[in-house]
PDB file of C-alpha atoms and ligand atoms in Angstrom:
ATOM      1  CA  UNK A 163     -19.543 -78.323 -20.939  1.00 45.00           C
ATOM      2  CA  UNK A 164     -18.631 -81.729 -18.949  1.00 42.00           C
ATOM      3  CA  UNK A 165     -16.314 -82.844 -16.428  1.00 45.00           C
ATOM      4  CA  UNK A 166     -13.347 -85.132 -17.004  1.00 46.00           C
ATOM      5  CA  UNK A 167      -9.692 -86.062 -16.321  1.00 48.00           C
ATOM      6  CA  UNK A 168      -6.702 -83.330 -17.549  1.00 52.00           C
ATOM      7  CA  UNK A 169      -5.329 -86.692 -19.402  1.00 55.00           C
ATOM      8  CA  UNK A 170      -7.924 -87.648 -21.392  1.00 59.00           C
ATOM      9  CA  UNK A 171      -9.191 -83.981 -21.836  1.00 76.00           C
ATOM     10  CA  UNK A 172      -6.093 -81.291 -23.625  1.00 93.00           C
ATOM     11  CA  UNK A 173      -4.269 -83.414 -26.445  1.00 95.00           C
ATOM     12  CA  UNK A 174      -0.534 -81.779 -25.993  1.00 97.00           C
ATOM     13  CA  UNK A 175       1.064 -80.002 -28.433  1.00 98.00           C
ATOM     14  CA  UNK A 176       2.763 -82.860 -30.674  1.00 98.00           C
ATOM     15  CA  UNK A 177       6.264 -83.774 -29.522  1.00 98.00           C
ATOM     16  CA  UNK A 178       8.930 -84.400 -32.352  1.00 98.00           C
ATOM     17  CA  UNK A 179      12.414 -86.351 -32.072  1.00 98.00           C
ATOM     18  CA  UNK A 180      14.233 -83.300 -33.973  1.00 98.00           C
ATOM     19  CA  UNK A 181      15.710 -79.846 -34.104  1.00 98.00           C
ATOM     20  CA  UNK A 182      14.805 -80.373 -38.068  1.00 97.00           C
ATOM     21  CA  UNK A 183      11.119 -81.645 -37.034  1.00 98.00           C
ATOM     22  CA  UNK A 184      10.389 -78.555 -34.515  1.00 98.00           C
ATOM     23  CA  UNK A 185      11.540 -76.468 -37.785  1.00 97.00           C
ATOM     24  CA  UNK A 186       9.269 -77.890 -39.837  1.00 97.00           C
ATOM     25  CA  UNK A 187       6.232 -77.163 -37.796  1.00 97.00           C
ATOM     26  CA  UNK A 188       7.595 -73.308 -38.535  1.00 96.00           C
ATOM     27  CA  UNK A 189       6.096 -73.500 -42.152  1.00 92.00           C
ATOM     28  CA  UNK A 190       2.582 -75.130 -40.909  1.00 92.00           C
ATOM     29  CA  UNK A 191       1.896 -72.916 -38.050  1.00 93.00           C
ATOM     30  CA  UNK A 192       1.205 -75.747 -35.580  1.00 96.00           C
ATOM     31  CA  UNK A 193       3.147 -75.848 -32.194  1.00 98.00           C
ATOM     32  CA  UNK A 194       4.970 -78.275 -30.800  1.00 98.00           C
ATOM     33  CA  UNK A 195       7.670 -79.265 -28.724  1.00 98.00           C
ATOM     34  CA  UNK A 196      11.010 -81.142 -29.173  1.00 98.00           C
ATOM     35  CA  UNK A 197      14.614 -81.591 -26.476  1.00 98.00           C
ATOM     36  CA  UNK A 198      17.523 -79.230 -27.441  1.00 98.00           C
ATOM     37  CA  UNK A 199      20.027 -80.990 -25.452  1.00 98.00           C
ATOM     38  CA  UNK A 200      23.000 -82.097 -26.698  1.00 97.00           C
ATOM     39  CA  UNK A 201      21.822 -79.476 -29.985  1.00 98.00           C
ATOM     40  CA  UNK A 202      22.486 -76.555 -28.173  1.00 98.00           C
ATOM     41  CA  UNK A 203      24.729 -75.382 -24.970  1.00 97.00           C
ATOM     42  CA  UNK A 204      22.879 -73.117 -22.646  1.00 98.00           C
ATOM     43  CA  UNK A 205      24.526 -74.559 -19.622  1.00 96.00           C
ATOM     44  CA  UNK A 206      25.992 -71.007 -18.773  1.00 98.00           C
ATOM     45  CA  UNK A 207      22.420 -69.887 -18.048  1.00 98.00           C
ATOM     46  CA  UNK A 208      21.713 -73.188 -15.619  1.00 97.00           C
ATOM     47  CA  UNK A 209      24.749 -71.239 -13.351  1.00 97.00           C
ATOM     48  CA  UNK A 210      23.478 -67.736 -11.016  1.00 97.00           C
ATOM     49  CA  UNK A 211      27.341 -66.948 -10.799  1.00 98.00           C
ATOM     50  CA  UNK A 212      27.915 -66.989 -14.501  1.00 98.00           C
ATOM     51  CA  UNK A 213      24.937 -64.905 -14.401  1.00 98.00           C
ATOM     52  CA  UNK A 214      25.931 -62.674 -11.516  1.00 98.00           C
ATOM     53  CA  UNK A 215      29.910 -62.571 -12.798  1.00 98.00           C
ATOM     54  CA  UNK A 216      28.684 -61.249 -16.439  1.00 98.00           C
ATOM     55  CA  UNK A 217      25.449 -59.972 -16.973  1.00 98.00           C
ATOM     56  CA  UNK A 218      24.937 -59.188 -13.198  1.00 98.00           C
ATOM     57  CA  UNK A 219      25.285 -55.430 -13.879  1.00 98.00           C
ATOM     58  CA  UNK A 220      22.226 -55.114 -16.477  1.00 98.00           C
ATOM     59  CA  UNK A 221      19.086 -53.346 -15.473  1.00 95.00           C
ATOM     60  CA  UNK A 222      16.333 -55.167 -16.000  1.00 96.00           C
ATOM     61  CA  UNK A 223      12.887 -54.937 -15.297  1.00 96.00           C
ATOM     62  CA  UNK A 224      10.811 -57.107 -12.556  1.00 97.00           C
ATOM     63  CA  UNK A 225       7.451 -57.080 -11.069  1.00 97.00           C
ATOM     64  CA  UNK A 226       6.694 -58.666  -7.943  1.00 97.00           C
ATOM     65  CA  UNK A 227       2.670 -59.459  -7.987  1.00 97.00           C
ATOM     66  CA  UNK A 228       1.136 -60.397  -4.300  1.00 93.00           C
ATOM     67  CA  UNK A 229      -0.782 -63.547  -5.385  1.00 94.00           C
ATOM     68  CA  UNK A 230       1.618 -65.168  -7.941  1.00 96.00           C
ATOM     69  CA  UNK A 231      -0.975 -63.918 -10.867  1.00 97.00           C
ATOM     70  CA  UNK A 232      -0.037 -61.633 -12.964  1.00 96.00           C
ATOM     71  CA  UNK A 233      -2.637 -60.253 -13.967  1.00 94.00           C
ATOM     72  CA  UNK A 234      -5.714 -62.243 -12.648  1.00 97.00           C
ATOM     73  CA  UNK A 235      -8.882 -60.139 -14.162  1.00 96.00           C
ATOM     74  CA  UNK A 236     -10.257 -61.207 -11.366  1.00 96.00           C
ATOM     75  CA  UNK A 237      -8.427 -59.802  -8.983  1.00 97.00           C
ATOM     76  CA  UNK A 238      -9.417 -57.091  -6.883  1.00 97.00           C
ATOM     77  CA  UNK A 239      -8.490 -53.891  -7.968  1.00 98.00           C
ATOM     78  CA  UNK A 240      -5.748 -52.781  -6.040  1.00 97.00           C
ATOM     79  CA  UNK A 241      -4.350 -56.704  -6.420  1.00 97.00           C
ATOM     80  CA  UNK A 242      -3.987 -55.819 -10.304  1.00 98.00           C
ATOM     81  CA  UNK A 243      -2.396 -52.216  -9.506  1.00 98.00           C
ATOM     82  CA  UNK A 244       0.392 -54.205  -7.253  1.00 98.00           C
ATOM     83  CA  UNK A 245       0.954 -56.956 -10.804  1.00 97.00           C
ATOM     84  CA  UNK A 246       0.740 -53.711 -13.328  1.00 97.00           C
ATOM     85  CA  UNK A 247       3.803 -52.690 -11.509  1.00 97.00           C
ATOM     86  CA  UNK A 248       7.864 -52.665 -12.857  1.00 97.00           C
ATOM     87  CA  UNK A 249      10.058 -51.897 -10.532  1.00 97.00           C
ATOM     88  CA  UNK A 250      13.496 -51.529 -12.166  1.00 97.00           C
ATOM     89  CA  UNK A 251      17.617 -52.704 -10.564  1.00 97.00           C
ATOM     90  CA  UNK A 252      20.002 -54.579 -11.764  1.00 98.00           C
ATOM     91  CA  UNK A 253      20.293 -58.684 -12.661  1.00 98.00           C
ATOM     92  CA  UNK A 254      22.513 -58.956  -9.623  1.00 98.00           C
ATOM     93  CA  UNK A 255      20.144 -57.980  -7.026  1.00 98.00           C
ATOM     94  CA  UNK A 256      17.042 -59.623  -8.723  1.00 98.00           C
ATOM     95  CA  UNK A 257      19.363 -62.757  -8.043  1.00 97.00           C
ATOM     96  CA  UNK A 258      20.165 -62.473  -5.118  1.00 97.00           C
ATOM     97  CA  UNK A 259      16.917 -61.054  -3.476  1.00 97.00           C
ATOM     98  CA  UNK A 260      15.160 -64.066  -1.297  1.00 96.00           C
ATOM     99  CA  UNK A 261      12.484 -62.213  -2.296  1.00 96.00           C
ATOM    100  CA  UNK A 262      10.543 -66.103  -4.450  1.00 95.00           C
ATOM    101  CA  UNK A 263       7.525 -63.676  -6.605  1.00 96.00           C
ATOM    102  CA  UNK A 264       9.289 -61.415  -8.343  1.00 97.00           C
ATOM    103  CA  UNK A 265       9.605 -62.510 -12.079  1.00 97.00           C
ATOM    104  CA  UNK A 266      11.361 -60.938 -14.633  1.00 96.00           C
ATOM    105  CA  UNK A 267       9.925 -60.068 -18.317  1.00 95.00           C
ATOM    106  CA  UNK A 268      11.068 -61.318 -21.214  1.00 95.00           C
ATOM    107  CA  UNK A 269       8.570 -58.671 -22.467  1.00 95.00           C
ATOM    108  CA  UNK A 270      10.480 -56.509 -20.274  1.00 95.00           C
ATOM    109  CA  UNK A 271      14.171 -57.466 -20.169  1.00 96.00           C
ATOM    110  CA  UNK A 272      15.874 -58.380 -23.433  1.00 97.00           C
ATOM    111  CA  UNK A 273      18.705 -59.108 -24.546  1.00 98.00           C
ATOM    112  CA  UNK A 274      18.214 -57.490 -28.272  1.00 98.00           C
ATOM    113  CA  UNK A 275      15.753 -55.764 -29.368  1.00 97.00           C
ATOM    114  CA  UNK A 276      13.952 -54.755 -32.389  1.00 97.00           C
ATOM    115  CA  UNK A 277      17.030 -56.227 -34.104  1.00 96.00           C
ATOM    116  CA  UNK A 278      19.449 -55.206 -32.454  1.00 97.00           C
ATOM    117  CA  UNK A 279      21.477 -56.060 -29.666  1.00 98.00           C
ATOM    118  CA  UNK A 280      21.571 -54.891 -26.443  1.00 98.00           C
ATOM    119  CA  UNK A 281      25.382 -53.712 -25.514  1.00 97.00           C
ATOM    120  CA  UNK A 282      25.502 -54.854 -22.118  1.00 98.00           C
ATOM    121  CA  UNK A 283      23.305 -58.166 -22.845  1.00 98.00           C
ATOM    122  CA  UNK A 284      26.183 -59.088 -25.288  1.00 98.00           C
ATOM    123  CA  UNK A 285      27.632 -62.140 -23.419  1.00 98.00           C
ATOM    124  CA  UNK A 286      24.081 -63.887 -22.990  1.00 98.00           C
ATOM    125  CA  UNK A 287      23.319 -63.081 -26.903  1.00 98.00           C
ATOM    126  CA  UNK A 288      26.842 -64.926 -27.354  1.00 98.00           C
ATOM    127  CA  UNK A 289      24.719 -67.807 -26.174  1.00 98.00           C
ATOM    128  CA  UNK A 290      21.878 -67.208 -27.686  1.00 98.00           C
ATOM    129  CA  UNK A 291      23.256 -66.883 -31.141  1.00 97.00           C
ATOM    130  CA  UNK A 292      24.072 -70.649 -31.915  1.00 98.00           C
ATOM    131  CA  UNK A 293      20.444 -70.416 -33.007  1.00 98.00           C
ATOM    132  CA  UNK A 294      20.276 -67.590 -35.209  1.00 97.00           C
ATOM    133  CA  UNK A 295      23.959 -68.485 -36.518  1.00 97.00           C
ATOM    134  CA  UNK A 296      23.995 -72.042 -36.352  1.00 98.00           C
ATOM    135  CA  UNK A 297      26.750 -74.094 -34.553  1.00 97.00           C
ATOM    136  CA  UNK A 298      28.963 -77.558 -35.273  1.00 97.00           C
ATOM    137  CA  UNK A 299      25.862 -79.793 -34.997  1.00 97.00           C
ATOM    138  CA  UNK A 300      23.023 -77.401 -36.017  1.00 98.00           C
ATOM    139  CA  UNK A 301      23.053 -75.205 -38.914  1.00 98.00           C
ATOM    140  CA  UNK A 302      21.249 -70.817 -38.285  1.00 98.00           C
ATOM    141  CA  UNK A 303      17.297 -72.247 -37.916  1.00 98.00           C
ATOM    142  CA  UNK A 304      16.131 -68.532 -37.905  1.00 97.00           C
ATOM    143  CA  UNK A 305      17.110 -66.169 -40.398  1.00 96.00           C
ATOM    144  CA  UNK A 306      19.209 -62.845 -38.027  1.00 96.00           C
ATOM    145  CA  UNK A 307      17.388 -60.427 -40.061  1.00 96.00           C
ATOM    146  CA  UNK A 308      13.564 -61.660 -39.289  1.00 97.00           C
ATOM    147  CA  UNK A 309      14.572 -61.791 -35.737  1.00 98.00           C
ATOM    148  CA  UNK A 310      12.462 -59.261 -33.607  1.00 98.00           C
ATOM    149  CA  UNK A 311      13.461 -59.636 -30.247  1.00 98.00           C
ATOM    150  CA  UNK A 312      15.252 -61.830 -27.633  1.00 98.00           C
ATOM    151  CA  UNK A 313      13.410 -62.000 -24.455  1.00 98.00           C
ATOM    152  CA  UNK A 314      14.894 -63.337 -21.059  1.00 98.00           C
ATOM    153  CA  UNK A 315      12.680 -64.476 -18.827  1.00 98.00           C
ATOM    154  CA  UNK A 316      13.082 -65.775 -15.072  1.00 98.00           C
ATOM    155  CA  UNK A 317      11.330 -66.332 -11.681  1.00 97.00           C
ATOM    156  CA  UNK A 318      11.715 -67.436  -8.692  1.00 94.00           C
ATOM    157  CA  UNK A 319       8.656 -69.495  -7.895  1.00 96.00           C
ATOM    158  CA  UNK A 320       4.812 -71.282  -8.643  1.00 97.00           C
ATOM    159  CA  UNK A 321       3.514 -68.042 -11.293  1.00 96.00           C
ATOM    160  CA  UNK A 322       0.827 -67.418 -12.939  1.00 98.00           C
ATOM    161  CA  UNK A 323       0.337 -65.189 -16.052  1.00 97.00           C
ATOM    162  CA  UNK A 324      -2.328 -63.931 -18.370  1.00 98.00           C
ATOM    163  CA  UNK A 325      -4.103 -65.946 -21.375  1.00 98.00           C
ATOM    164  CA  UNK A 326      -3.188 -63.612 -24.592  1.00 98.00           C
ATOM    165  CA  UNK A 327      -1.192 -63.232 -27.646  1.00 98.00           C
ATOM    166  CA  UNK A 328       1.900 -62.297 -28.842  1.00 98.00           C
ATOM    167  CA  UNK A 329       1.159 -59.158 -30.111  1.00 96.00           C
ATOM    168  CA  UNK A 330       3.988 -58.668 -32.110  1.00 96.00           C
ATOM    169  CA  UNK A 331       2.148 -60.660 -34.517  1.00 96.00           C
ATOM    170  CA  UNK A 332       5.810 -62.468 -34.391  1.00 97.00           C
ATOM    171  CA  UNK A 333       5.769 -66.241 -33.831  1.00 97.00           C
ATOM    172  CA  UNK A 334       7.445 -67.956 -30.398  1.00 98.00           C
ATOM    173  CA  UNK A 335      10.010 -69.851 -29.742  1.00 98.00           C
ATOM    174  CA  UNK A 336      11.113 -70.467 -26.389  1.00 98.00           C
ATOM    175  CA  UNK A 337      13.804 -72.512 -25.013  1.00 98.00           C
ATOM    176  CA  UNK A 338      12.958 -73.589 -21.104  1.00 98.00           C
ATOM    177  CA  UNK A 339      16.657 -73.946 -20.026  1.00 98.00           C
ATOM    178  CA  UNK A 340      15.603 -74.025 -15.920  1.00 98.00           C
ATOM    179  CA  UNK A 341      12.502 -75.246 -14.789  1.00 98.00           C
ATOM    180  CA  UNK A 342       9.742 -76.699 -15.071  1.00 98.00           C
ATOM    181  CA  UNK A 343       6.224 -74.588 -16.752  1.00 98.00           C
ATOM    182  CA  UNK A 344       3.218 -75.232 -18.400  1.00 98.00           C
ATOM    183  CA  UNK A 345       1.319 -73.316 -21.272  1.00 98.00           C
ATOM    184  CA  UNK A 346      -2.778 -73.511 -22.235  1.00 98.00           C
ATOM    185  CA  UNK A 347      -2.308 -72.903 -26.074  1.00 98.00           C
ATOM    186  CA  UNK A 348      -6.196 -71.644 -28.032  1.00 98.00           C
ATOM    187  CA  UNK A 349      -5.761 -71.449 -31.826  1.00 98.00           C
ATOM    188  CA  UNK A 350      -6.505 -67.878 -33.055  1.00 97.00           C
ATOM    189  CA  UNK A 351      -9.481 -69.311 -34.443  1.00 97.00           C
ATOM    190  CA  UNK A 352     -10.502 -69.591 -30.234  1.00 98.00           C
ATOM    191  CA  UNK A 353     -10.579 -65.844 -30.317  1.00 98.00           C
ATOM    192  CA  UNK A 354     -14.770 -65.846 -29.997  1.00 97.00           C
ATOM    193  CA  UNK A 355     -14.833 -67.893 -26.786  1.00 97.00           C
ATOM    194  CA  UNK A 356     -11.954 -66.457 -25.554  1.00 98.00           C
ATOM    195  CA  UNK A 357     -13.503 -63.254 -23.950  1.00 98.00           C
ATOM    196  CA  UNK A 358     -10.382 -61.124 -26.044  1.00 98.00           C
ATOM    197  CA  UNK A 359      -9.851 -57.975 -25.701  1.00 97.00           C
ATOM    198  CA  UNK A 360      -7.109 -56.157 -27.471  1.00 96.00           C
ATOM    199  CA  UNK A 361      -4.235 -59.651 -27.341  1.00 98.00           C
ATOM    200  CA  UNK A 362      -5.303 -60.230 -24.014  1.00 98.00           C
ATOM    201  CA  UNK A 363      -8.020 -63.050 -22.493  1.00 98.00           C
ATOM    202  CA  UNK A 364      -9.936 -61.243 -19.651  1.00 97.00           C
ATOM    203  CA  UNK A 365     -11.208 -64.797 -18.296  1.00 97.00           C
ATOM    204  CA  UNK A 366     -10.222 -65.571 -15.287  1.00 97.00           C
ATOM    205  CA  UNK A 367      -7.795 -67.810 -14.246  1.00 98.00           C
ATOM    206  CA  UNK A 368      -9.916 -70.332 -12.953  1.00 98.00           C
ATOM    207  CA  UNK A 369     -11.164 -70.159 -16.304  1.00 98.00           C
ATOM    208  CA  UNK A 370      -8.382 -72.067 -17.051  1.00 98.00           C
ATOM    209  CA  UNK A 371      -7.104 -73.755 -14.857  1.00 97.00           C
ATOM    210  CA  UNK A 372     -10.882 -76.124 -14.666  1.00 96.00           C
ATOM    211  CA  UNK A 373      -9.913 -76.506 -18.334  1.00 97.00           C
ATOM    212  CA  UNK A 374      -6.348 -77.692 -16.945  1.00 95.00           C
ATOM    213  CA  UNK A 375      -9.437 -79.978 -14.542  1.00 93.00           C
ATOM    214  CA  UNK A 376     -11.019 -81.180 -17.483  1.00 92.00           C
ATOM    215  CA  UNK A 377     -13.938 -78.817 -17.898  1.00 94.00           C
ATOM    216  CA  UNK A 378     -14.300 -78.686 -21.656  1.00 93.00           C
ATOM    217  CA  UNK A 379     -16.273 -75.893 -23.896  1.00 95.00           C
ATOM    218  CA  UNK A 380     -18.081 -76.413 -27.516  1.00 91.00           C
ATOM    219  CA  UNK A 381     -15.152 -73.717 -29.484  1.00 91.00           C
ATOM    220  CA  UNK A 382     -12.674 -73.781 -27.514  1.00 97.00           C
ATOM    221  CA  UNK A 383      -9.510 -76.465 -28.219  1.00 97.00           C
ATOM    222  CA  UNK A 384      -6.998 -76.346 -25.769  1.00 98.00           C
ATOM    223  CA  UNK A 385      -3.506 -77.888 -25.970  1.00 98.00           C
ATOM    224  CA  UNK A 386      -1.542 -78.716 -22.810  1.00 98.00           C
ATOM    225  CA  UNK A 387       2.707 -77.693 -23.250  1.00 98.00           C
ATOM    226  CA  UNK A 388       4.583 -79.152 -20.393  1.00 97.00           C
ATOM    227  CA  UNK A 389       7.457 -78.120 -20.530  1.00 98.00           C
ATOM    228  CA  UNK A 390      11.084 -79.331 -18.538  1.00 98.00           C
ATOM    229  CA  UNK A 391      14.408 -77.671 -18.366  1.00 98.00           C
ATOM    230  CA  UNK A 392      15.909 -78.750 -22.034  1.00 98.00           C
ATOM    231  CA  UNK A 393      12.569 -78.369 -24.211  1.00 98.00           C
ATOM    232  CA  UNK A 394      11.959 -75.614 -26.522  1.00 98.00           C
ATOM    233  CA  UNK A 395       8.575 -75.527 -27.664  1.00 98.00           C
ATOM    234  CA  UNK A 396       7.735 -73.584 -30.914  1.00 98.00           C
ATOM    235  CA  UNK A 397       4.155 -71.095 -30.630  1.00 98.00           C
ATOM    236  CA  UNK A 398       2.926 -70.547 -34.295  1.00 97.00           C
ATOM    237  CA  UNK A 399       2.168 -65.978 -34.323  1.00 97.00           C
ATOM    238  CA  UNK A 400      -1.312 -65.255 -32.873  1.00 97.00           C
ATOM    239  CA  UNK A 401      -1.934 -68.877 -31.065  1.00 98.00           C
ATOM    240  CA  UNK A 402      -3.222 -67.547 -27.219  1.00 98.00           C
ATOM    241  CA  UNK A 403      -1.160 -68.625 -24.316  1.00 98.00           C
ATOM    242  CA  UNK A 404      -1.716 -69.479 -20.888  1.00 98.00           C
ATOM    243  CA  UNK A 405       1.475 -70.542 -18.831  1.00 98.00           C
ATOM    244  CA  UNK A 406       2.698 -71.218 -14.431  1.00 98.00           C
ATOM    245  CA  UNK A 407       5.992 -71.139 -13.982  1.00 98.00           C
ATOM    246  CA  UNK A 408       6.033 -74.644 -12.472  1.00 97.00           C
ATOM    247  CA  UNK A 409       9.359 -74.066 -10.297  1.00 97.00           C
ATOM    248  CA  UNK A 410      11.268 -72.588  -8.442  1.00 96.00           C
ATOM    249  CA  UNK A 411      13.536 -71.093 -10.357  1.00 96.00           C
ATOM    250  CA  UNK A 412      12.708 -70.423 -14.213  1.00 96.00           C
ATOM    251  CA  UNK A 413      14.623 -69.441 -16.627  1.00 98.00           C
ATOM    252  CA  UNK A 414      14.075 -69.297 -20.810  1.00 97.00           C
ATOM    253  CA  UNK A 415      14.865 -67.298 -23.516  1.00 98.00           C
ATOM    254  CA  UNK A 416      12.195 -66.957 -26.341  1.00 98.00           C
ATOM    255  CA  UNK A 417      13.214 -65.562 -29.727  1.00 98.00           C
ATOM    256  CA  UNK A 418      10.555 -64.239 -31.378  1.00 98.00           C
ATOM    257  CA  UNK A 419      10.741 -63.825 -35.089  1.00 98.00           C
ATOM    258  CA  UNK A 420       9.060 -62.530 -38.252  1.00 96.00           C
ATOM    259  CA  UNK A 421       6.587 -65.286 -39.528  1.00 94.00           C
ATOM    260  CA  UNK A 422       5.795 -66.018 -43.989  1.00 87.00           C
ATOM    261  CA  UNK A 423       2.210 -64.201 -42.885  1.00 77.00           C
ATOM    262  CA  UNK A 424       0.101 -65.469 -46.110  1.00 81.00           C
ATOM    263  CA  UNK A 425      -2.961 -63.253 -44.673  1.00 84.00           C
ATOM    264  CA  UNK A 426      -2.562 -60.434 -42.754  1.00 91.00           C
ATOM    265  CA  UNK A 427      -2.831 -61.648 -38.716  1.00 92.00           C
ATOM    266  CA  UNK A 428      -4.866 -58.976 -37.828  1.00 93.00           C
ATOM    267  CA  UNK A 429      -8.021 -60.233 -39.547  1.00 94.00           C
ATOM    268  CA  UNK A 430      -7.567 -63.268 -38.060  1.00 94.00           C
ATOM    269  CA  UNK A 431      -8.522 -62.223 -34.223  1.00 97.00           C
ATOM    270  CA  UNK A 432     -11.474 -59.683 -32.694  1.00 97.00           C
ATOM    271  CA  UNK A 433     -12.807 -58.815 -29.533  1.00 97.00           C
ATOM    272  CA  UNK A 434     -15.062 -61.298 -27.990  1.00 97.00           C
ATOM    273  CA  UNK A 435     -15.256 -59.501 -24.298  1.00 97.00           C
ATOM    274  CA  UNK A 436     -19.248 -58.914 -23.311  1.00 95.00           C
ATOM    275  CA  UNK A 437     -18.803 -57.216 -20.040  1.00 91.00           C
ATOM    276  CA  UNK A 438     -18.445 -53.829 -20.068  1.00 89.00           C
ATOM    277  CA  UNK A 439     -17.222 -53.830 -16.296  1.00 91.00           C
ATOM    278  CA  UNK A 440     -14.030 -54.711 -16.764  1.00 93.00           C
ATOM    279  CA  UNK A 441     -12.616 -52.045 -18.269  1.00 95.00           C
ATOM    280  CA  UNK A 442     -13.933 -49.945 -15.729  1.00 97.00           C
ATOM    281  CA  UNK A 443     -11.735 -51.600 -13.595  1.00 97.00           C
ATOM    282  CA  UNK A 444      -8.843 -52.173 -15.100  1.00 97.00           C
ATOM    283  CA  UNK A 445      -8.864 -48.361 -16.158  1.00 97.00           C
ATOM    284  CA  UNK A 446      -8.817 -47.300 -11.882  1.00 98.00           C
ATOM    285  CA  UNK A 447      -6.359 -49.852 -11.234  1.00 98.00           C
ATOM    286  CA  UNK A 448      -3.489 -48.595 -13.967  1.00 98.00           C
ATOM    287  CA  UNK A 449      -4.403 -45.491 -12.528  1.00 98.00           C
ATOM    288  CA  UNK A 450      -4.267 -47.215  -8.800  1.00 98.00           C
ATOM    289  CA  UNK A 451      -0.746 -48.420  -9.447  1.00 98.00           C
ATOM    290  CA  UNK A 452       1.163 -44.911 -10.953  1.00 97.00           C
ATOM    291  CA  UNK A 453       0.272 -44.138  -6.521  1.00 98.00           C
ATOM    292  CA  UNK A 454       1.506 -46.432  -5.787  1.00 97.00           C
ATOM    293  CA  UNK A 455       5.238 -46.782  -4.528  1.00 96.00           C
ATOM    294  CA  UNK A 456       7.843 -48.666  -6.438  1.00 96.00           C
ATOM    295  CA  UNK A 457       9.648 -51.449  -4.907  1.00 96.00           C
ATOM    296  CA  UNK A 458      13.422 -51.726  -4.157  1.00 95.00           C
ATOM    297  CA  UNK A 459      16.285 -54.778  -4.484  1.00 96.00           C
TER     298      UNK A 459
HETATM  299  O1  AKG B 583       6.553 -67.360 -19.233  1.00 60.33           O
HETATM  300  C1  AKG B 583       5.477 -66.946 -19.265  1.00 60.33           C
HETATM  301  O2  AKG B 583       4.950 -66.393 -18.172  1.00 60.33           O
HETATM  302  C2  AKG B 583       4.734 -66.276 -20.470  1.00 60.33           C
HETATM  303  C3  AKG B 583       5.534 -66.336 -21.722  1.00 60.33           C
HETATM  304  C4  AKG B 583       4.551 -65.332 -22.426  1.00 60.33           C
HETATM  305  O3  AKG B 583       3.671 -65.208 -23.143  1.00 60.33           O
HETATM  306  C5  AKG B 583       6.264 -65.846 -23.806  1.00 60.33           C
HETATM  307  O4  AKG B 583       6.687 -66.348 -24.232  1.00 60.33           O
HETATM  308  O5  AKG B 583       5.114 -64.784 -24.437  1.00 60.33           O
HETATM  309 FE1  FE2 B 584       3.144 -64.402 -25.046  1.00 60.33          FE
END
């Protein structure tokens, strides 16, 4: 274990100049970032009023972690239980709330699910659709029949989310529309050192913050993606990610689409957690989460 400064120790995810170059990364299963400004127009989604007027009635599920962490395995049972809870409301009430600990995750709030557009979300789909149907600047970059889910993410303040790979085994194309986000990425081949269980890494969040501060571990190959509004990240199937929302208002759209798997992606990863105590703890937190009162907006 060696300490040094972040700049020299974590390679940055490759930045490419064009969306065409980004699409070329799909083939090689390598992460990369490009700007989407001037190619796609997500302008309406930067405007809360437009969102409230057009999709304000949509049902959403949100979380309200006590410590801006979803879900740190080293937290107390009570903190984990609170972060595990999901609450329901409308998108309008979520936007109007002044509680800046709220987060609406794209794994729980979908514009399109299992290939089908959710009808209430049509105004957002009409904007997002340009990625799938093409527009006057760019042909389609994802085949419609390969698109599995389209997730809508919104948070109102800084937040960290648990390191995982997307358990749909899909590729992830992440359009950052508002605010800044940082993702620490690990290739699937790093699973042995990530204390994995299922698609999760059960390392405490401090482990990943340490890596970001320059702590180096043998056999871990992190890359850092610093996203600002207007960026799009390609995250290949089964890559692990530790995500930090950095701004007061963060919004992104995640397109999950079927990759061309040459080998079964399940064979790439395994379980490497060695501390059995974490399981009764998570079980207790999960049971407690069901007993706690739901939050209303
Ligand atoms: O934004 C986050 O907190 C997590 C993003 C993520 O996990 C994803 O897009 O798959
Ligand atoms: Fe994810």
